[in-house]
PDB file of C-alpha atoms and ligand atoms in Angstrom:
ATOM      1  CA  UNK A   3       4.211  -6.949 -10.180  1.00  0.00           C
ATOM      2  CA  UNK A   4       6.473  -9.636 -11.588  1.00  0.00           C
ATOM      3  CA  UNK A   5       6.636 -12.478  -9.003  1.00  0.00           C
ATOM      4  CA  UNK A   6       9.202 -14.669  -7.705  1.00  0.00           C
ATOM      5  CA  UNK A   7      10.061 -16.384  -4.791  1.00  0.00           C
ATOM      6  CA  UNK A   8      13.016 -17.778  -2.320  1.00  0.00           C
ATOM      7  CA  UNK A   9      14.767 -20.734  -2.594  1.00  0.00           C
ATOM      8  CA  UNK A  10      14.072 -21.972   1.366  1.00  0.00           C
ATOM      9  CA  UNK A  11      16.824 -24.477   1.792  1.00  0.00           C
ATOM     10  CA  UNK A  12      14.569 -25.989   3.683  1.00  0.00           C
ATOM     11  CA  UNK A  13      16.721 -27.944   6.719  1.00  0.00           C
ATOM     12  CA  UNK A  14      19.591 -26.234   5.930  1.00  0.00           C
ATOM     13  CA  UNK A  15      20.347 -24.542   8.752  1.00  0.00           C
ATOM     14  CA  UNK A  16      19.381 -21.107   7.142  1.00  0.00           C
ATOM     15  CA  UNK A  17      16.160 -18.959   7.149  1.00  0.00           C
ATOM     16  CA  UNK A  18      15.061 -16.687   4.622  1.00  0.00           C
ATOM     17  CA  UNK A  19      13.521 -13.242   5.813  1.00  0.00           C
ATOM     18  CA  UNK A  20      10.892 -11.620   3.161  1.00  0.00           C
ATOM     19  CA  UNK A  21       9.315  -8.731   3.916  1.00  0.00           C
ATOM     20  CA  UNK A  22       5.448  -9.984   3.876  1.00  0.00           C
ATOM     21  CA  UNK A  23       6.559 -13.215   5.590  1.00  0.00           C
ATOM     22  CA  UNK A  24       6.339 -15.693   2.634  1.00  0.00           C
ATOM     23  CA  UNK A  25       8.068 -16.651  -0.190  1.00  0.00           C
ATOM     24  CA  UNK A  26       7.643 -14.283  -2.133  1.00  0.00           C
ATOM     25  CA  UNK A  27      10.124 -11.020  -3.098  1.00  0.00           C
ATOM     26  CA  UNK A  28       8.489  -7.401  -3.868  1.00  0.00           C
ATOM     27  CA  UNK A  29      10.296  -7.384  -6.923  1.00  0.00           C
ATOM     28  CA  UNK A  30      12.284  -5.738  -8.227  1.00  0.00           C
ATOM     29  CA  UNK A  31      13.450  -3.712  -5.225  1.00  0.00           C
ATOM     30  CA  UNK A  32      13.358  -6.078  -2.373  1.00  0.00           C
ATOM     31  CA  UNK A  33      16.061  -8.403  -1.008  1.00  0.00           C
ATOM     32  CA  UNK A  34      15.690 -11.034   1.433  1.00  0.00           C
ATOM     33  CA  UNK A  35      18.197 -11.265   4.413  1.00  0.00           C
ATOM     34  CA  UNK A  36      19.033 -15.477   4.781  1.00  0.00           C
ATOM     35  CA  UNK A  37      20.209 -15.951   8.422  1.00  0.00           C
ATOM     36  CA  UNK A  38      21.541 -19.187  10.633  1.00  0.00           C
ATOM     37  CA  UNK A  39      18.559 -20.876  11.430  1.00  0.00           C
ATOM     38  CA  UNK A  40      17.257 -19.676  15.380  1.00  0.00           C
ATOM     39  CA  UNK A  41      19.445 -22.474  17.746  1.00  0.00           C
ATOM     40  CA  UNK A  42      22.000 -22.597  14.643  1.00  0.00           C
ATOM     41  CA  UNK A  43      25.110 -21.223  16.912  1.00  0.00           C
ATOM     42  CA  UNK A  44      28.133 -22.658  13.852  1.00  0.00           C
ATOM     43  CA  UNK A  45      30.303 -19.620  13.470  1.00  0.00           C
ATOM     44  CA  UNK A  46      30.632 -20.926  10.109  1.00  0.00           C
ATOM     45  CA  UNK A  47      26.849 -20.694   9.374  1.00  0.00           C
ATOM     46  CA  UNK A  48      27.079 -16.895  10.926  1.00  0.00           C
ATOM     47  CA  UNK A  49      30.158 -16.077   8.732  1.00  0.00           C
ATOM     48  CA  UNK A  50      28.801 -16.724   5.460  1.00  0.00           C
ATOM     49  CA  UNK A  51      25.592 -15.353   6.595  1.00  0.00           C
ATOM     50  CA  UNK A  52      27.114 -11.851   8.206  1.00  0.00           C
ATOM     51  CA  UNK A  53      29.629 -11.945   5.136  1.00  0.00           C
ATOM     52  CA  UNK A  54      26.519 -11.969   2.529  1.00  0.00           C
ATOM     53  CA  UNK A  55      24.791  -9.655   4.351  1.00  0.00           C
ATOM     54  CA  UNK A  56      27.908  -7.113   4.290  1.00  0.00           C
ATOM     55  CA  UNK A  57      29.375  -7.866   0.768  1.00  0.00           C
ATOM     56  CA  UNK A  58      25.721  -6.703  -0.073  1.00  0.00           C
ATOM     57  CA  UNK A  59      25.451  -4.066   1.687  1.00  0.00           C
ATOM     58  CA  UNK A  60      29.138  -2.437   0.959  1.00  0.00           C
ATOM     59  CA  UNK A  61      28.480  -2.840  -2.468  1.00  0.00           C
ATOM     60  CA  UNK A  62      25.209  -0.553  -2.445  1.00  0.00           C
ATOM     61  CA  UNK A  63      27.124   2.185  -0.185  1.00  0.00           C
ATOM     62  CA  UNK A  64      29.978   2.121  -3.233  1.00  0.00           C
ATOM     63  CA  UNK A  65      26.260   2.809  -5.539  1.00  0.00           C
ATOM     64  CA  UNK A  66      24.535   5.402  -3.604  1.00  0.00           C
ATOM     65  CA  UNK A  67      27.661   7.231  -3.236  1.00  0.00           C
ATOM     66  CA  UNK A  68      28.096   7.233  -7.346  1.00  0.00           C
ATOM     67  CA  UNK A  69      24.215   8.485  -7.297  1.00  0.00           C
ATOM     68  CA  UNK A  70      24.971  11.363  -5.237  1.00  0.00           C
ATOM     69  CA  UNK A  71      28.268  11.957  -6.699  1.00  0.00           C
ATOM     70  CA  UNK A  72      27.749  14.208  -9.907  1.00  0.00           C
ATOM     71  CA  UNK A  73      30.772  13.823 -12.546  1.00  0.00           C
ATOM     72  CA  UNK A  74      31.226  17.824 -12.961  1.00  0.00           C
ATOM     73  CA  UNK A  75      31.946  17.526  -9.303  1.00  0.00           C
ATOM     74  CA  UNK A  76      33.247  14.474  -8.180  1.00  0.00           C
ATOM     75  CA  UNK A  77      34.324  12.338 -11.004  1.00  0.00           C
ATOM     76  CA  UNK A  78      37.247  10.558  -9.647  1.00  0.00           C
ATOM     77  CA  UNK A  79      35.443   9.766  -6.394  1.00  0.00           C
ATOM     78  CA  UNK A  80      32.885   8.635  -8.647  1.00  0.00           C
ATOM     79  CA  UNK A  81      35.130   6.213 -10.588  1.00  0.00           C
ATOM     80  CA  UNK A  82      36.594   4.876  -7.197  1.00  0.00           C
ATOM     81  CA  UNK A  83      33.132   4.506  -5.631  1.00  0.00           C
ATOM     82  CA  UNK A  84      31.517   2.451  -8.743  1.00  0.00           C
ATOM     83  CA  UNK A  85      35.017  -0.106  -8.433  1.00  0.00           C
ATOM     84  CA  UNK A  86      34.019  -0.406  -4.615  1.00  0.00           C
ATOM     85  CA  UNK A  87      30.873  -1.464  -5.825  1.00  0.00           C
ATOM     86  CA  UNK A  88      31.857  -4.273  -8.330  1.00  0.00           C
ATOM     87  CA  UNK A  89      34.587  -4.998  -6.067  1.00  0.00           C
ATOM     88  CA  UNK A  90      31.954  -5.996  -3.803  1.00  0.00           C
ATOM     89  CA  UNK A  91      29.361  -7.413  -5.968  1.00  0.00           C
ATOM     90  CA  UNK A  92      31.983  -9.894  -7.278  1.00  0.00           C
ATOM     91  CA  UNK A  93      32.721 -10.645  -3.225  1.00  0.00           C
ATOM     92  CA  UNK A  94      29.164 -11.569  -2.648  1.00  0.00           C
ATOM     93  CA  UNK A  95      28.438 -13.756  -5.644  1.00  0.00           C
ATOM     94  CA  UNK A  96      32.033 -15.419  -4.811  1.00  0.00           C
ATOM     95  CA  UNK A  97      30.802 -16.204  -1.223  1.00  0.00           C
ATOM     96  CA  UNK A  98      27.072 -17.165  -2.504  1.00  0.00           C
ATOM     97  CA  UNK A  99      28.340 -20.143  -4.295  1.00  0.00           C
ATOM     98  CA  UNK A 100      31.232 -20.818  -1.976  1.00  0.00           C
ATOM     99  CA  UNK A 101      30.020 -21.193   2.176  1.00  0.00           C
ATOM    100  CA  UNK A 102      32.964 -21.140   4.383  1.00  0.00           C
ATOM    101  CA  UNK A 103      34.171 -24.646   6.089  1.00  0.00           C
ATOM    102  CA  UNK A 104      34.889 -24.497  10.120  1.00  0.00           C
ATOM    103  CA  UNK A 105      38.698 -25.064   9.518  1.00  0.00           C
ATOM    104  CA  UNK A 106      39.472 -22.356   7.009  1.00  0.00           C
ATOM    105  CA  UNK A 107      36.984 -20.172   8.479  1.00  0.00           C
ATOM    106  CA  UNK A 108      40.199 -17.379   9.643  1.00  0.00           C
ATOM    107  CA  UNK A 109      40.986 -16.913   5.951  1.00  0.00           C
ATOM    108  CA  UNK A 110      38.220 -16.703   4.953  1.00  0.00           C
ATOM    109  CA  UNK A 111      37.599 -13.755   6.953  1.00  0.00           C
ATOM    110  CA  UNK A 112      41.148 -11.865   6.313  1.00  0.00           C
ATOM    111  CA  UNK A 113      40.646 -12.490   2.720  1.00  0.00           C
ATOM    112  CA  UNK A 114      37.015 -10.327   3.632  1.00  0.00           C
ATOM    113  CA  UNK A 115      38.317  -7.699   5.871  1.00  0.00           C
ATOM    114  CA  UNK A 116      41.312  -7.213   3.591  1.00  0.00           C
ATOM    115  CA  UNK A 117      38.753  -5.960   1.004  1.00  0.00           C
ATOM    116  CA  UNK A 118      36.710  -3.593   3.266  1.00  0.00           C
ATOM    117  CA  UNK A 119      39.872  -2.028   5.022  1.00  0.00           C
ATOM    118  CA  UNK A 120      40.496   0.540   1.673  1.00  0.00           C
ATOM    119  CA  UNK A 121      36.735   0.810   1.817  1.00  0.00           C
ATOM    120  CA  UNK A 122      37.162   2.156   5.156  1.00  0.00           C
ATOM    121  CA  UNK A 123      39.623   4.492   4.413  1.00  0.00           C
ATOM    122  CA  UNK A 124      37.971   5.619   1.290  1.00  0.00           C
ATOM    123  CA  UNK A 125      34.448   6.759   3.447  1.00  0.00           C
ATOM    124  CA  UNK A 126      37.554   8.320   6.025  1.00  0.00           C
ATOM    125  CA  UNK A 127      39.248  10.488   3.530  1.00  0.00           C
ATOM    126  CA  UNK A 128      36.168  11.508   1.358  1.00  0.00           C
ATOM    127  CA  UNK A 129      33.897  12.094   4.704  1.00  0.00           C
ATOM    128  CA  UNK A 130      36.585  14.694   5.864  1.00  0.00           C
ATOM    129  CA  UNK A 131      37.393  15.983   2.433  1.00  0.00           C
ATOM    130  CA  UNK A 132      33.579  17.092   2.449  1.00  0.00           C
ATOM    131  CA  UNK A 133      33.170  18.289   5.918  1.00  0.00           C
ATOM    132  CA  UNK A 134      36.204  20.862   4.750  1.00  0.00           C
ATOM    133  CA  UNK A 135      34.419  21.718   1.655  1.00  0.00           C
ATOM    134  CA  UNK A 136      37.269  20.215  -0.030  1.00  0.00           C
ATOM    135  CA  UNK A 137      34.762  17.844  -1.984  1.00  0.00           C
ATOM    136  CA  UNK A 138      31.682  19.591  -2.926  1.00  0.00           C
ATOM    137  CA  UNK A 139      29.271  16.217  -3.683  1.00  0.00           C
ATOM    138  CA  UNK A 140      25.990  15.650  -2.649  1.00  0.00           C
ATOM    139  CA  UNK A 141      27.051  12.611  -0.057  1.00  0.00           C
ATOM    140  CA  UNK A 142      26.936  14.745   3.648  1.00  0.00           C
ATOM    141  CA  UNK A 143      29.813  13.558   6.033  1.00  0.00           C
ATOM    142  CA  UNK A 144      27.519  11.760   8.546  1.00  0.00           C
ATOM    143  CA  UNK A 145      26.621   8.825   5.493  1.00  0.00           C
ATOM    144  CA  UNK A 146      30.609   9.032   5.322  1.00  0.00           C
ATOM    145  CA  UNK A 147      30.876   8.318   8.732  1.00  0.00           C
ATOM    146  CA  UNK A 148      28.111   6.051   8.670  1.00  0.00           C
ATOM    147  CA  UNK A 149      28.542   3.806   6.206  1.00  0.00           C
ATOM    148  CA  UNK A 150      32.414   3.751   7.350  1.00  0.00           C
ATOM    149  CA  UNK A 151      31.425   2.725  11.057  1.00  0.00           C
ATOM    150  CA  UNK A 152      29.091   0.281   9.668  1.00  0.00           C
ATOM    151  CA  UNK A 153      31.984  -1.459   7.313  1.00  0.00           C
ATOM    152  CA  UNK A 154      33.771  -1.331  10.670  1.00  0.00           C
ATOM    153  CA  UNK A 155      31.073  -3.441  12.450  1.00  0.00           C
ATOM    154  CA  UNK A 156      31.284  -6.213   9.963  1.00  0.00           C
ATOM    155  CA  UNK A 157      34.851  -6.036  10.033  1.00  0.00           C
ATOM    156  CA  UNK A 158      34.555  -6.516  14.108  1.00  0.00           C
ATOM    157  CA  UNK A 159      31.825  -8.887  13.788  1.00  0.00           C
ATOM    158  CA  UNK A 160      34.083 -11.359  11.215  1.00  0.00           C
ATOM    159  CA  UNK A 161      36.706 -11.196  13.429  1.00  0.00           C
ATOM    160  CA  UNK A 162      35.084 -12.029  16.192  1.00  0.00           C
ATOM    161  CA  UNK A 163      33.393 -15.326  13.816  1.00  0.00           C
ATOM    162  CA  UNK A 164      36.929 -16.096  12.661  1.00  0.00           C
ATOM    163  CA  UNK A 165      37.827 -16.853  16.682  1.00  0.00           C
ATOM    164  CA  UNK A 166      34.720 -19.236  16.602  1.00  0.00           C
ATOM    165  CA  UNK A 167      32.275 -17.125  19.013  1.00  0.00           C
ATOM    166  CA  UNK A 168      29.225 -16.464  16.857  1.00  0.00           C
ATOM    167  CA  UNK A 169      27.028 -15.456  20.014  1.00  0.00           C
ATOM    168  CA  UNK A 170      26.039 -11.979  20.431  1.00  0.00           C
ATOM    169  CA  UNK A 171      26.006  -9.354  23.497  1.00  0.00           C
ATOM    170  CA  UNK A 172      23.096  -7.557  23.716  1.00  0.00           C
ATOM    171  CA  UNK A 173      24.737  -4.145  24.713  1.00  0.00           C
ATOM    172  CA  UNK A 174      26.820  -4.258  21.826  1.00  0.00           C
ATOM    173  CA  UNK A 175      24.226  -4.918  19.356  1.00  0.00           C
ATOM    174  CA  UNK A 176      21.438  -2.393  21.169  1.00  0.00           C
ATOM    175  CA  UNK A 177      24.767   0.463  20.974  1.00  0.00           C
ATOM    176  CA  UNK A 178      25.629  -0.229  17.476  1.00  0.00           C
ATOM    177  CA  UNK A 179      22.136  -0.072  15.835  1.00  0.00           C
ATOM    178  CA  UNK A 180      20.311   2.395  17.904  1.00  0.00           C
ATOM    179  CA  UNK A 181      22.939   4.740  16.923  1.00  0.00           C
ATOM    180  CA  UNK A 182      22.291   3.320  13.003  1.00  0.00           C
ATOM    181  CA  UNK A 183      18.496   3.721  13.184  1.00  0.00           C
ATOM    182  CA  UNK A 184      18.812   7.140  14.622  1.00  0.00           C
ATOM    183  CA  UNK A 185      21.066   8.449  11.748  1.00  0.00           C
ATOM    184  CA  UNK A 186      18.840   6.253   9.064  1.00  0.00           C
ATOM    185  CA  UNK A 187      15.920   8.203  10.549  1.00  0.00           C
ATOM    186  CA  UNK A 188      17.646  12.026  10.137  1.00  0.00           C
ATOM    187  CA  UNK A 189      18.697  10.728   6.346  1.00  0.00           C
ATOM    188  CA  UNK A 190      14.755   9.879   5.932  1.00  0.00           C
ATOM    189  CA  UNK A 191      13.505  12.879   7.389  1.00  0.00           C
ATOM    190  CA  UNK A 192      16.094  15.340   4.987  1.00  0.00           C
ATOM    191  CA  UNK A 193      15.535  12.999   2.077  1.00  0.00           C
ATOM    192  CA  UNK A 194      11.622  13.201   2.033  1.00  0.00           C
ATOM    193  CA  UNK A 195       9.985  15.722  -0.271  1.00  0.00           C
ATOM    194  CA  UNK A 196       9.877  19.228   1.851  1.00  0.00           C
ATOM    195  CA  UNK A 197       5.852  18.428   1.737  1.00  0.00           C
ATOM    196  CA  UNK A 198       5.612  15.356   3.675  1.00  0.00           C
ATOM    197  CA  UNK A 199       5.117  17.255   6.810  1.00  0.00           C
ATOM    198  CA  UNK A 200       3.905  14.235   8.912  1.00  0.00           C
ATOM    199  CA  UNK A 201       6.523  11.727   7.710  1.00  0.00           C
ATOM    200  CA  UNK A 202       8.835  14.044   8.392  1.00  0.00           C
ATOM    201  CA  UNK A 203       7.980  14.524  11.734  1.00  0.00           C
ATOM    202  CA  UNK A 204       7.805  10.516  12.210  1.00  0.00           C
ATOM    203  CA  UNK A 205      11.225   9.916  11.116  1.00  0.00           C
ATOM    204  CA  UNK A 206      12.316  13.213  13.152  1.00  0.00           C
ATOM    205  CA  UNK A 207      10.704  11.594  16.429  1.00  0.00           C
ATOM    206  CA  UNK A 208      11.667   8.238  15.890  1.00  0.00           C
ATOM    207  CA  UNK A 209      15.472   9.766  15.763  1.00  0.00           C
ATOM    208  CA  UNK A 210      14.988  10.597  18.853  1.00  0.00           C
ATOM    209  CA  UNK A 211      13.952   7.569  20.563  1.00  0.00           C
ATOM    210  CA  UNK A 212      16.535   6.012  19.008  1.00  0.00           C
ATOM    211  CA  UNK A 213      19.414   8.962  20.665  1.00  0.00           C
ATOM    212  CA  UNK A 214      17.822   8.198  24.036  1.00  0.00           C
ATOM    213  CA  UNK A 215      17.940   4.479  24.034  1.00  0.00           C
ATOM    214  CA  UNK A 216      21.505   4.916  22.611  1.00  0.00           C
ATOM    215  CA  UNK A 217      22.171   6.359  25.991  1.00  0.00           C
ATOM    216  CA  UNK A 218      21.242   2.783  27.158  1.00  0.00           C
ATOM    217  CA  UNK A 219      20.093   1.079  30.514  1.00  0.00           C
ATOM    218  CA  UNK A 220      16.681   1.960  31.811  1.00  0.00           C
ATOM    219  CA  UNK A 221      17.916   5.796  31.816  1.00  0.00           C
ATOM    220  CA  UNK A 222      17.424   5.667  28.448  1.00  0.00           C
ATOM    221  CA  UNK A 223      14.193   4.374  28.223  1.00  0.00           C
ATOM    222  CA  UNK A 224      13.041   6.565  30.783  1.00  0.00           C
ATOM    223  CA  UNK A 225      14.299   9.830  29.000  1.00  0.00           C
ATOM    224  CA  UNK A 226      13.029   8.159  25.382  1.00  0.00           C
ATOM    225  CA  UNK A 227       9.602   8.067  27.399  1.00  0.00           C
ATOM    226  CA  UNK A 228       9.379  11.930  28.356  1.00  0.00           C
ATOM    227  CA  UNK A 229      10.869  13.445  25.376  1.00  0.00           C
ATOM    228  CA  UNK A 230       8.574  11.186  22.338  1.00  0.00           C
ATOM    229  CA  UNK A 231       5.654   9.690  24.994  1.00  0.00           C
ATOM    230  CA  UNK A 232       3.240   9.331  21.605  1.00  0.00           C
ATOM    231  CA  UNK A 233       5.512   7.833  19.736  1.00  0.00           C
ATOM    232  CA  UNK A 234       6.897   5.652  22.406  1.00  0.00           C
ATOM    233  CA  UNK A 235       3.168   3.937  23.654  1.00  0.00           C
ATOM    234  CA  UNK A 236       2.412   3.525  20.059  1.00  0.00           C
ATOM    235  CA  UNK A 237       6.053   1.246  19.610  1.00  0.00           C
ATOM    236  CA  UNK A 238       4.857  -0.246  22.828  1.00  0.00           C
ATOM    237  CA  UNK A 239       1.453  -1.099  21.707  1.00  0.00           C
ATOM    238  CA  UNK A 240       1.987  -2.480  18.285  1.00  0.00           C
ATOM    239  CA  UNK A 241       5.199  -4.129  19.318  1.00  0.00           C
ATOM    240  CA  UNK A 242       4.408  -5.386  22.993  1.00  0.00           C
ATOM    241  CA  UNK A 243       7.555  -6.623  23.813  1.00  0.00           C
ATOM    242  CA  UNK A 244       9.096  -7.096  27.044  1.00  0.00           C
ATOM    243  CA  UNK A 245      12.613  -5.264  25.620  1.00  0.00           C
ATOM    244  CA  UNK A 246      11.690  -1.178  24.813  1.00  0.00           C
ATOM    245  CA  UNK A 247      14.901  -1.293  22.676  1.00  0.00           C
ATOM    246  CA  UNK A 248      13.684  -4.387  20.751  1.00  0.00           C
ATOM    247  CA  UNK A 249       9.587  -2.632  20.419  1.00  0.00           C
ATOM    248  CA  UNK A 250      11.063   0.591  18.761  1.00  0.00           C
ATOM    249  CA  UNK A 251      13.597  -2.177  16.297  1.00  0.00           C
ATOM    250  CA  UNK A 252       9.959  -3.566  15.098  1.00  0.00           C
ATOM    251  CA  UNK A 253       8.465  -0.274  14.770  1.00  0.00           C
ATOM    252  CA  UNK A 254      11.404   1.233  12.642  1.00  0.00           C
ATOM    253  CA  UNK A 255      11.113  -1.684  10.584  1.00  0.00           C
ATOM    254  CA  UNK A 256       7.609  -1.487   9.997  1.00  0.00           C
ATOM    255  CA  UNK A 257       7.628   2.070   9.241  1.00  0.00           C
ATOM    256  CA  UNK A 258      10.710   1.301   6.959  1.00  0.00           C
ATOM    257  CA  UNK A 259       9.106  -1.383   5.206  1.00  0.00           C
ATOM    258  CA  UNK A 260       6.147   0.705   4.584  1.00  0.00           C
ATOM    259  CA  UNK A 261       8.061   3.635   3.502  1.00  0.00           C
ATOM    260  CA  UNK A 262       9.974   1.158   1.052  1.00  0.00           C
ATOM    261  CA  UNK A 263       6.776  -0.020  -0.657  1.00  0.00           C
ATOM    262  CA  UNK A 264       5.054   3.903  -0.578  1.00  0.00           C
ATOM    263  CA  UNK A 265       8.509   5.424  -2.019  1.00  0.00           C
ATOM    264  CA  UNK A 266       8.577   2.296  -4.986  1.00  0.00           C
ATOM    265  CA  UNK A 267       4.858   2.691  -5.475  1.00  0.00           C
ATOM    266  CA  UNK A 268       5.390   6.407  -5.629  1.00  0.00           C
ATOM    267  CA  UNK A 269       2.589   7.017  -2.470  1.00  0.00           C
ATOM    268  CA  UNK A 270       5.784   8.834  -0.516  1.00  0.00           C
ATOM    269  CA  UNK A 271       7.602  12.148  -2.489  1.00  0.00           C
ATOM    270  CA  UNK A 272      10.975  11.909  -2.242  1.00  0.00           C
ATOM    271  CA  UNK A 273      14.683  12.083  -3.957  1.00  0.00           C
ATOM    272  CA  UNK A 274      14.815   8.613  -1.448  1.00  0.00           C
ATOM    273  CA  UNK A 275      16.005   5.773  -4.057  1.00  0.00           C
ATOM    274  CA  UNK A 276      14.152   2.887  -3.906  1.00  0.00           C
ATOM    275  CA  UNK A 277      17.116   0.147  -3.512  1.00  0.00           C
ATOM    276  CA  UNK A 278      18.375   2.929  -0.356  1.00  0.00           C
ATOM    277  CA  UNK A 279      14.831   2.290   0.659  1.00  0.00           C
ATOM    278  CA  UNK A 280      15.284  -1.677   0.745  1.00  0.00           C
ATOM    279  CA  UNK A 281      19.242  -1.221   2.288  1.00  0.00           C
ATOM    280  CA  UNK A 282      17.888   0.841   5.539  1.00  0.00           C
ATOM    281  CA  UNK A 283      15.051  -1.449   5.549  1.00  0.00           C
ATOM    282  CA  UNK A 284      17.312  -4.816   5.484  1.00  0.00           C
ATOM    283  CA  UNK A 285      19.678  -2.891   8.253  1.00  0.00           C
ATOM    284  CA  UNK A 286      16.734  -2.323  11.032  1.00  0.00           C
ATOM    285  CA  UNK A 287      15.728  -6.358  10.219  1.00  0.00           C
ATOM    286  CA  UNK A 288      18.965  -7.280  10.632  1.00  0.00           C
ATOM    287  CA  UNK A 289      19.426  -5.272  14.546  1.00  0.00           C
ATOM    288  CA  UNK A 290      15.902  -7.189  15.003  1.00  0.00           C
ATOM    289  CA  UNK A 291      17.227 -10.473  14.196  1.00  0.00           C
ATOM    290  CA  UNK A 292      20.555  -9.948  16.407  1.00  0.00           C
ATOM    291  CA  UNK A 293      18.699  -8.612  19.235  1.00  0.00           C
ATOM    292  CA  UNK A 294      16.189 -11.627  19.217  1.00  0.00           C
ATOM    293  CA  UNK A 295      19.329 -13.920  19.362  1.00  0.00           C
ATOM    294  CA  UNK A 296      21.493 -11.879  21.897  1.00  0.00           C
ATOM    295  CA  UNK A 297      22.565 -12.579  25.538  1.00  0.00           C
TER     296      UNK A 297
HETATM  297 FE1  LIG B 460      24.314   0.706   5.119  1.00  0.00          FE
HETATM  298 FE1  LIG B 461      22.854   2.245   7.493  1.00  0.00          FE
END
């Protein structure tokens, strides 16, 4: 395995998140996630942060949607999906080399969520244009729906940067995700080779955790507790935390880190590429990271 390693910034105000907890990157499929520093609270620090993280991710959901979108069948949403993609590859290396400053820190953002908005309305249109059977490609309307409601997060979550409140509230956070990890679970457990019964039935069970706690509040918990109670006491035990909501985060994203290196190492059979591997993976890290830091 070819090695390399993160440039820390050491004292900058940033952290670098690798999946083994080092420097070094799993290459060539892994990403690390930078992040303000813990006690870093600059809604300029969060912006360019959040805005990496996005760009990123935006510009993968414009490259999964060209893998699963077959030319004899969708060639024009191909075309569009691949320009979303550079569109938003260009975005991120833009922003790498160019970190907002406090006082221009609102247009920064519009000139952002002015990019995403047609993104938005692209996953809109060609979500309901395949739940009608008007588009016949291999993209199912819930990754439509989403990827579109997570491009509307970031959007949201800019917004709210641009007005200079970078804190985060913890229902918001524990809604948004726990409804994320419970779809990423569902796409895991369809996109695993018919014959990997028991991962199958891991991702299946760790959906529905992840419904329960959606339902929030202790309730949820409580109900997570009597439908999955195995899967539940293990989260508990590995990840003893005092939040259940924050013990199953850690849990999803050890068994997604795990599934990331068995699917690249070719342990896991699947049609599960690796860099959608890495993206789900970076997600359930990032609801960890926001939880830790939420009020
Ligand atoms: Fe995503
Ligand atoms: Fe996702």
């Amino acid at each position: 395995m070819a090695q390399a390693t993160v440039e820390t910034r050491e004292g900058s105000g940033f952290f670098y998140y690798t999946r083994s907890g080092g420097r070094e990157i799993e290459q060539p499929f892994e990403k690390p996630v930078i992040v303000p520093a813990v006690g870093n609270p600059d809604p300029a620090a969060h912006a360019w942060a959040d805005a990496l993280f996005a760009t990123d991710i935006l510009a993968e959901h414009g490259l999964f949607f060209a893998l699963l979108m077959p030319p004899e069948v969708a060639g024009e949403e191909r075309k569009e999906a691949l320009r979303f993609s550079e569109t938003f590859t260009e975005l991120y290396k833009h922003i790498n080399a160019n970190p907002p400053n406090r006082n221009e820190l609102k247009s920064f953002v519009s000139k952002l969520t002015d990019k995403i908005k047609p993104f938005i309305e692209y996953k809109a249109r060609l979500g309901e244009a395949q739940a009608s059977g008007k588009l016949r490609s291999l993209v199912w309307n819930l990754f439509f729906d989403h990827t579109r409601h997570e491009a509307e997060r970031w959007t949201r979550r800019l917004e709210t940067l641009a007005r200079g409140e970078s804190e985060f509230d913890k229902d918001e956070v524990s809604m948004f995700w726990t409804n994320i990890m419970d779809e990423h679970a569902r796409f895991v457990a369809h996109l695993l080779d018919p014959d990997e019964y028991e991962l199958i039935e891991q991702a299946m069970s760790a959906s529905r955790v992840f419904a329960d706690l959606h339902k929030g509040g202790i309730g949820g918990v409580a109900a997570a507790a009597v439908h999955e109670p195995a899967t539940v006491a293990n989260s508990l035990v590995e990840n003893p935390e005092t939040s259940a909501v924050l013990s199953a985060a850690e849990t999803i994203l050890d068994f997604k880190t795990k599934a990331a290196r068995g699917i690249e190492a070719a342990r896991i059979k699947s049609i599960i590429d690796p860099r959608l591997a890495d993206h789900v993976r970076r997600e359930a890290l990032k609801f960890v990271d926001e939880l830790k830091r939420a009020v």
